Each structure stands twice: as structure tokens, then as C-alpha cells.
Amino acid sequence: MEKEQLFWIYLVYSETSTGMVNDYKNLLSAAWKNDLKICLDAISAVGNIQVDFSGVYLASCVSGKGLEAFCGLGMVFYNHEIKEPDIKIPRSLDLYQYIHSQGIPYTLSWNLLFALYTSLGNLKERNKIKRVNELYSYIKQQLAHIGLTLFDGGKNVNPAVLTIPIMKPYSSQEMGEYLRENGYLVSYESSYLSERNWVQICLMGDIKKENLDGLVNAIKFFL
């Protein structure tokens, strides 16, 4: 049996399930030596952390999450020549058609495009990535004051995703529902969170310190 040939490596840049950031650059030299292409899912990274796609074959993100616009637009980044595919693929996935159409080949929502354009200007004006880091440090300190520590990701952590292990007898489900009833939406219903008794706080939107103060007070009252 012939050894299966590999062509590319696909991985997630930032995992929202834990808040971890994968250091894909450690794979680049090995990938180049073995003629493999790195493809990145950067949906939770773009707009939240500094990104550098040098040496990456393809990377993707969306208009929501870190870019804070309406969901509905997908973006693909590349730095190589896109050739016409030699097999039939869906038109909506054919990058060659988009590049060589001398314009937008298919109808896109003007509302989505204008929202993204506006959001990008706002993010630059607010210096969003610096702001996220500041808010992360602030709420981490506030949570420590009430006896909660974050999932330890070391340096490889996305500051826009705070993962909090909840110690028994407290329930992450009960905490999440309590916070929702009091006006704070956190992540807790996903199976990978509920199975581990975790909740997550996401700082991907236009969050202010006073919002976090109210959230921490609500958590403190629950505990």
C-alpha cells in the first residue's frame, strides 16, 4: 500500500473553546521542507490579536467576532498566484472567479459591506487590540479578587476569550443562567464548556470597564 501523500495542514489560529492561540509559525519551517501548505482558520484571531500571515498559504476570517460588524461575510487572505481550478467546484468558493472578474462577481449585501467598512474605521480609531489587552488584564485582576482564576494558557492566550473553570459545588450552567437573567451574556451552554464546568467571557465587542465591573459584581453575588 502506497503511503498517502499530504498536501496541506489546516489548523485553527485561536481556539474559542479554550482561548488558546496556536503558534503555527513553529510548523512553517517543517511545512516548507515537506512541501506542505499552511491553511489557517483565523476567525477568532483577526481583530482581537496581532496577526501575521507571512508564509501562510490561505487564511480566513469573518465580518463578525473580532471585526465587530454584522455576521455574513467571509474573507480569504492569500499571497500567491491563484490558478484556475482543474476540477468543478462551487462558484461561491472559486477564488479564481472572484480575482479575475474585475469586480464583485456575485451579489453581496450592501448593508453587510457598509457595516464592515464602518466597523474597520471604528476599530482603528479605538485601537481595539490594545484595548482588549487592557480589559483582559483588568478583569483578570478583578476576578482574582473574588477567588476565580482563568484557564492557564500562558503567553499563548487570546485576551478576547477568558475561560473560567468553576469549582464544585457551583455549576457553570446555573451561573450562566443567573448572569443572563441579570443582563450579562456569557458562554456556558456549549457541550465542551458544560462538560468541564467552564464559563467564558468574550471581549470581542465594544466593551467598557463599567460593563466588566457590573459583571464581576454579579458573579460575586452568585458565589
CSV table of C-alpha atoms in Angstrom, one decimal:
chain,number,residue,atom,x,y,z
A,1,MET,CA,0.0,0.0,0.0
A,2,GLU,CA,1.4,3.3,-1.0
A,3,LYS,CA,2.0,6.0,1.6
A,4,GLU,CA,-0.8,8.6,1.4
A,5,GLN,CA,0.6,11.9,0.1
A,6,LEU,CA,-0.1,15.1,2.2
A,7,PHE,CA,-0.5,18.5,0.6
A,8,TRP,CA,-1.6,20.9,3.3
A,9,ILE,CA,-2.0,21.4,7.0
A,10,TYR,CA,-5.2,23.0,8.3
A,11,LEU,CA,-5.4,24.4,11.8
A,12,VAL,CA,-7.2,26.9,14.0
A,13,TYR,CA,-5.2,30.1,14.9
A,14,SER,CA,-7.2,30.9,18.0
A,15,GLU,CA,-9.4,28.3,19.7
A,16,THR,CA,-12.5,29.8,21.2
A,17,SER,CA,-13.2,26.6,23.1
A,18,THR,CA,-10.3,27.4,25.4
A,19,GLY,CA,-9.0,30.8,24.4
A,20,MET,CA,-5.7,29.3,23.4
A,21,VAL,CA,-3.6,30.6,20.5
A,22,ASN,CA,-1.7,28.1,18.4
A,23,ASP,CA,1.8,29.1,17.5
A,24,TYR,CA,1.5,27.9,13.9
A,25,LYS,CA,4.9,29.5,13.0
A,26,ASN,CA,6.7,26.6,14.6
A,27,LEU,CA,5.1,24.5,11.8
A,28,LEU,CA,6.2,26.7,9.0
A,29,SER,CA,9.8,25.5,8.5
A,30,ALA,CA,8.7,21.9,8.7
A,31,ALA,CA,5.9,22.6,6.3
A,32,TRP,CA,8.2,24.2,3.8
A,33,LYS,CA,10.7,21.4,4.0
A,34,ASN,CA,8.0,18.9,3.2
A,35,ASP,CA,6.3,21.0,0.5
A,36,LEU,CA,3.1,21.4,2.7
A,37,LYS,CA,0.9,24.4,2.7
A,38,ILE,CA,-0.4,26.0,6.0
A,39,CYS,CA,-4.1,27.0,5.9
A,40,LEU,CA,-5.4,29.0,8.9
A,41,ASP,CA,-8.8,29.4,10.4
A,42,ALA,CA,-8.3,32.9,11.9
A,43,ILE,CA,-11.9,33.7,12.6
A,44,SER,CA,-11.4,34.4,16.3
A,45,ALA,CA,-7.9,35.9,15.9
A,46,VAL,CA,-8.5,38.8,13.4
A,47,GLY,CA,-9.4,42.0,15.2
A,48,ASN,CA,-8.6,40.6,18.6
A,49,ILE,CA,-4.8,39.9,18.4
A,50,GLN,CA,-2.0,41.0,16.2
A,51,VAL,CA,-1.8,38.6,13.2
A,52,ASP,CA,0.9,37.9,10.7
A,53,PHE,CA,0.1,35.6,7.8
A,54,SER,CA,3.6,35.6,6.3
A,55,GLY,CA,4.3,32.2,4.9
A,56,VAL,CA,0.7,31.1,5.2
A,57,TYR,CA,-1.0,29.7,2.0
A,58,LEU,CA,-4.5,30.7,2.9
A,59,ALA,CA,-6.2,32.3,6.0
A,60,SER,CA,-9.8,33.0,6.6
A,61,CYS,CA,-11.9,35.3,8.8
A,62,VAL,CA,-15.5,36.7,9.0
A,63,SER,CA,-17.1,40.0,9.4
A,64,GLY,CA,-18.4,39.2,12.9
A,65,LYS,CA,-16.5,38.4,16.1
A,66,GLY,CA,-13.3,40.5,16.3
A,67,LEU,CA,-14.2,42.8,13.4
A,68,GLU,CA,-17.5,43.7,15.2
A,69,ALA,CA,-19.6,44.0,12.1
A,70,PHE,CA,-22.7,42.0,11.2
A,71,CYS,CA,-22.1,38.3,10.6
A,72,GLY,CA,-22.5,37.2,7.0
A,73,LEU,CA,-19.3,38.0,5.1
A,74,GLY,CA,-16.3,35.6,4.8
A,75,MET,CA,-12.8,36.7,3.8
A,76,VAL,CA,-9.9,34.7,2.5
A,77,PHE,CA,-6.3,36.0,2.5
A,78,TYR,CA,-3.6,34.8,0.2
A,79,ASN,CA,-0.2,35.9,-1.1
A,80,HIS,CA,0.3,33.6,-4.1
A,81,GLU,CA,-1.0,33.3,-7.6
A,82,ILE,CA,-4.5,31.8,-7.7
A,83,LYS,CA,-4.8,29.4,-10.7
A,84,GLU,CA,-8.0,28.4,-12.4
A,85,PRO,CA,-9.2,25.1,-10.8
A,86,ASP,CA,-8.9,22.0,-12.9
A,87,ILE,CA,-12.0,20.4,-11.2
A,88,LYS,CA,-15.5,21.7,-10.8
A,89,ILE,CA,-16.1,23.5,-7.5
A,90,PRO,CA,-19.0,25.6,-6.3
A,91,ARG,CA,-18.8,29.1,-7.8
A,92,SER,CA,-19.1,30.7,-4.4
A,93,LEU,CA,-15.9,29.0,-3.3
A,94,ASP,CA,-13.9,29.7,-6.5
A,95,LEU,CA,-11.3,32.3,-5.7
A,96,TYR,CA,-10.2,32.4,-9.3
A,97,GLN,CA,-13.6,33.7,-10.3
A,98,TYR,CA,-13.5,36.5,-7.7
A,99,ILE,CA,-10.0,37.6,-8.6
A,100,HIS,CA,-10.4,37.6,-12.4
A,101,SER,CA,-14.0,39.0,-12.6
A,102,GLN,CA,-12.7,42.7,-12.5
A,103,GLY,CA,-15.2,43.4,-9.8
A,104,ILE,CA,-17.5,41.6,-7.4
A,105,PRO,CA,-18.8,38.6,-9.5
A,106,TYR,CA,-21.9,37.9,-7.4
A,107,THR,CA,-24.3,39.9,-5.4
A,108,LEU,CA,-23.3,40.9,-1.9
A,109,SER,CA,-25.3,42.7,0.7
A,110,TRP,CA,-24.6,46.4,0.7
A,111,ASN,CA,-25.6,46.6,4.3
A,112,LEU,CA,-23.1,44.0,5.3
A,113,LEU,CA,-20.3,45.6,3.3
A,114,PHE,CA,-21.0,49.1,4.7
A,115,ALA,CA,-21.2,47.8,8.2
A,116,LEU,CA,-17.8,46.2,7.8
A,117,TYR,CA,-16.3,49.3,6.3
A,118,THR,CA,-17.7,51.4,9.2
A,119,SER,CA,-16.5,48.9,11.8
A,120,LEU,CA,-13.0,48.8,10.5
A,121,GLY,CA,-12.7,52.5,10.9
A,122,ASN,CA,-14.1,52.3,14.4
A,123,LEU,CA,-11.6,49.6,15.4
A,124,LYS,CA,-8.7,51.6,14.1
A,125,GLU,CA,-9.9,54.7,15.9
A,126,ARG,CA,-10.3,52.9,19.2
A,127,ASN,CA,-7.0,50.9,18.9
A,128,LYS,CA,-9.1,47.8,19.6
A,129,ILE,CA,-6.3,45.3,20.1
A,130,LYS,CA,-4.6,47.4,22.7
A,131,ARG,CA,-7.9,48.0,24.4
A,132,VAL,CA,-8.7,44.3,24.5
A,133,ASN,CA,-5.3,43.6,26.2
A,134,GLU,CA,-6.1,46.3,28.8
A,135,LEU,CA,-9.5,44.9,29.5
A,136,TYR,CA,-8.2,41.4,29.8
A,137,SER,CA,-5.6,42.4,32.4
A,138,TYR,CA,-8.2,44.4,34.3
A,139,ILE,CA,-10.9,41.7,34.5
A,140,LYS,CA,-8.4,39.0,35.3
A,141,GLN,CA,-7.3,41.0,38.3
A,142,GLN,CA,-10.9,41.7,39.4
A,143,LEU,CA,-11.8,38.0,39.1
A,144,ALA,CA,-8.8,37.1,41.2
A,145,HIS,CA,-10.1,39.3,44.0
A,146,ILE,CA,-13.2,37.2,44.2
A,147,GLY,CA,-11.3,33.9,44.1
A,148,LEU,CA,-11.6,33.0,40.4
A,149,THR,CA,-8.6,32.2,38.2
A,150,LEU,CA,-8.5,31.9,34.4
A,151,PHE,CA,-7.7,28.8,32.4
A,152,ASP,CA,-3.9,28.9,32.2
A,153,GLY,CA,-2.8,29.4,28.7
A,154,GLY,CA,0.5,31.1,29.5
A,155,LYS,CA,1.6,33.5,26.8
A,156,ASN,CA,-0.4,31.7,24.1
A,157,VAL,CA,-3.8,33.1,25.1
A,158,ASN,CA,-6.3,35.2,23.2
A,159,PRO,CA,-7.1,38.1,25.6
A,160,ALA,CA,-10.6,38.4,24.0
A,161,VAL,CA,-11.6,35.0,25.3
A,162,LEU,CA,-11.5,34.5,29.1
A,163,THR,CA,-12.1,30.9,30.1
A,164,ILE,CA,-13.1,30.4,33.8
A,165,PRO,CA,-13.1,27.0,35.5
A,166,ILE,CA,-16.0,26.9,38.0
A,167,MET,CA,-15.2,24.8,41.1
A,168,LYS,CA,-17.8,22.5,42.5
A,169,PRO,CA,-20.4,22.7,44.1
A,170,TYR,CA,-21.0,25.7,41.8
A,171,SER,CA,-22.4,25.0,38.4
A,172,SER,CA,-21.4,26.8,35.2
A,173,GLN,CA,-24.9,26.3,33.9
A,174,GLU,CA,-26.5,27.9,36.9
A,175,MET,CA,-24.0,30.7,36.9
A,176,GLY,CA,-24.6,31.4,33.2
A,177,GLU,CA,-28.3,31.4,33.6
A,178,TYR,CA,-28.1,33.7,36.6
A,179,LEU,CA,-25.9,36.1,34.7
A,180,ARG,CA,-28.2,36.1,31.7
A,181,GLU,CA,-31.2,36.9,34.0
A,182,ASN,CA,-29.2,39.8,35.3
A,183,GLY,CA,-28.3,41.2,31.9
A,184,TYR,CA,-24.9,39.6,31.2
A,185,LEU,CA,-24.5,37.1,28.4
A,186,VAL,CA,-21.5,34.8,28.8
A,187,SER,CA,-20.8,31.5,27.0
A,188,TYR,CA,-21.7,28.4,29.0
A,189,GLU,CA,-24.2,26.3,27.0
A,190,SER,CA,-21.8,24.6,24.6
A,191,SER,CA,-21.1,21.0,25.4
A,192,TYR,CA,-17.3,21.5,25.7
A,193,LEU,CA,-17.9,24.1,28.3
A,194,SER,CA,-20.7,22.5,30.3
A,195,GLU,CA,-18.8,19.1,30.4
A,196,ARG,CA,-15.9,20.9,32.1
A,197,ASN,CA,-17.9,23.3,34.2
A,198,TRP,CA,-16.5,26.3,32.5
A,199,VAL,CA,-17.9,29.7,31.5
A,200,GLN,CA,-16.3,32.1,29.1
A,201,ILE,CA,-16.3,35.9,28.9
A,202,CYS,CA,-15.7,37.3,25.4
A,203,LEU,CA,-14.3,40.8,24.9
A,204,MET,CA,-14.7,40.9,21.1
A,205,GLY,CA,-17.3,43.7,21.1
A,206,ASP,CA,-17.2,47.3,22.3
A,207,ILE,CA,-16.8,46.5,26.0
A,208,LYS,CA,-16.1,49.1,28.6
A,209,LYS,CA,-14.7,48.8,32.1
A,210,GLU,CA,-18.0,49.7,33.7
A,211,ASN,CA,-19.6,46.7,31.9
A,212,LEU,CA,-17.0,44.5,33.4
A,213,ASP,CA,-17.4,45.9,36.9
A,214,GLY,CA,-21.1,45.1,36.8
A,215,LEU,CA,-20.4,41.6,35.5
A,216,VAL,CA,-17.8,40.9,38.3
A,217,ASN,CA,-20.3,42.1,40.9
A,218,ALA,CA,-23.0,39.8,39.5
A,219,ILE,CA,-20.5,36.8,39.6
A,220,LYS,CA,-19.5,37.8,43.2
A,221,PHE,CA,-23.2,37.9,44.2
A,222,PHE,CA,-23.8,34.4,42.7
A,223,LEU,CA,-20.8,32.9,44.5
